[in-house]
C-alpha cells in the first residue's frame, strides 16, 4: 500500500557515543506533581579547607540519559485526559484535525500513576548535533537500543518526558509553535522506488532531497521541562505500545516529523505495521533507573514499572538494519534555514 503523503506521528485516530551530561543526584520524591531533577546546593562551611571530600553520588541513569520522575495519566486519548482544544485546523493532506492551542491545565479520568525512568536526551544515537538514522522499522529500533544496553521507550514514558512535570500538551507549552520545534515544513514528494531501493547509491540522493531535519538538540526552544530535546517534530519516533492495537500491534509512532501533522505529546500512530520504515522515522531509547540511587516512594499514586518482556522478533527473521544517515558534510536542499 502506498503511504499517505504525511504521516501524523501523532495519529490516535489512525486506530559509546559522545553523549550528553549524566543525570544529576535525585532529591526526595515530590508529593503530587514531580519536577525536573536538580542537584541540591552544597552546604556552606566555615572553612573550605577543613571540609571533608564529598563521596560521589550515585546516578540513577546511564551517561547522557535524563531521569524522569512524573505523575502520569495513563490514557492515550487527549479528550480523556481533559485537554481542551481552543483552536484547530485541518489543512493537511491526511485531513486530520490539528489542535493549535489548548486551554491550560490537564485533568485525568483514570487512576494516575507515578513513573520513574531514564530516556535519551536526544534522538538515537543520543548525540547533540547528530543525525538520527532513518529507514528503520520498530524491530530495528528495538535491536539498536538493546545493543546499547537500553530498550525502546514505552508510549507512556515518551509522553511523560514530553509533557514535563506540569503535563503540557506540547513540550514548550500550550500553543503550537513552528518557531520552537522543527515542524510545518512544506511537503516534498518522494519517489518511492528510489526511496526503498536497497543500494545507498540509489536511495541516498533521494533521502538527501527529502531530508528536512535539523541536527539533534540544535533548537534550545524544542526541549521539554525535563530537558529532553526534539520530542515533537524533526523525526517521528518508534515506541512500544502498552496494549496491542492497530496495525502496529506492539509498536507505534510518537511526535510527528517535520511536516504539518499533530506534533503534540499525547497522540500516537498505530496504523503502520512494525516492519514499516520511512524517510522521516527514527527513535530514541529508554532504560530503567538504578533503584539503589533513588529514594523510596512514599504515598501518592502507585509506582509503575516497565514490562520486562522483550519485543517480538522480526517475523521474517531479518537482522537489525542500522538505517541510513547522510554522509558527513551533506547539505540537504530542503533543510530548514534556522
mmCIF file of C-alpha atoms in Angstrom, residues 194-208 323-325:
data_model
loop_
_atom_site.group_PDB
_atom_site.id
_atom_site.type_symbol
_atom_site.label_atom_id
_atom_site.label_comp_id
_atom_site.label_asym_id
_atom_site.label_seq_id
_atom_site.Cartn_x
_atom_site.Cartn_y
_atom_site.Cartn_z
ATOM 1 C CA UNK A 194 14.293 5.135 -5.210
ATOM 2 C CA UNK A 195 13.440 5.618 -1.547
ATOM 3 C CA UNK A 196 13.119 1.881 -0.879
ATOM 4 C CA UNK A 197 15.990 0.778 -3.127
ATOM 5 C CA UNK A 198 18.479 -1.442 -1.235
ATOM 6 C CA UNK A 199 21.535 0.320 -2.707
ATOM 7 C CA UNK A 200 22.580 3.520 -0.920
ATOM 8 C CA UNK A 201 23.906 4.884 -4.210
ATOM 9 C CA UNK A 202 20.322 4.939 -5.454
ATOM 10 C CA UNK A 203 18.354 5.755 -2.325
ATOM 11 C CA UNK A 204 20.906 8.169 -0.843
ATOM 12 C CA UNK A 205 20.278 11.097 -3.236
ATOM 13 C CA UNK A 206 16.513 10.712 -2.773
ATOM 14 C CA UNK A 207 16.821 10.651 1.019
ATOM 15 C CA UNK A 208 19.010 13.756 0.927
ATOM 16 C CA UNK A 323 19.187 2.546 8.728
ATOM 17 C CA UNK A 324 20.554 5.458 6.713
ATOM 18 C CA UNK A 325 22.317 8.657 7.720
#
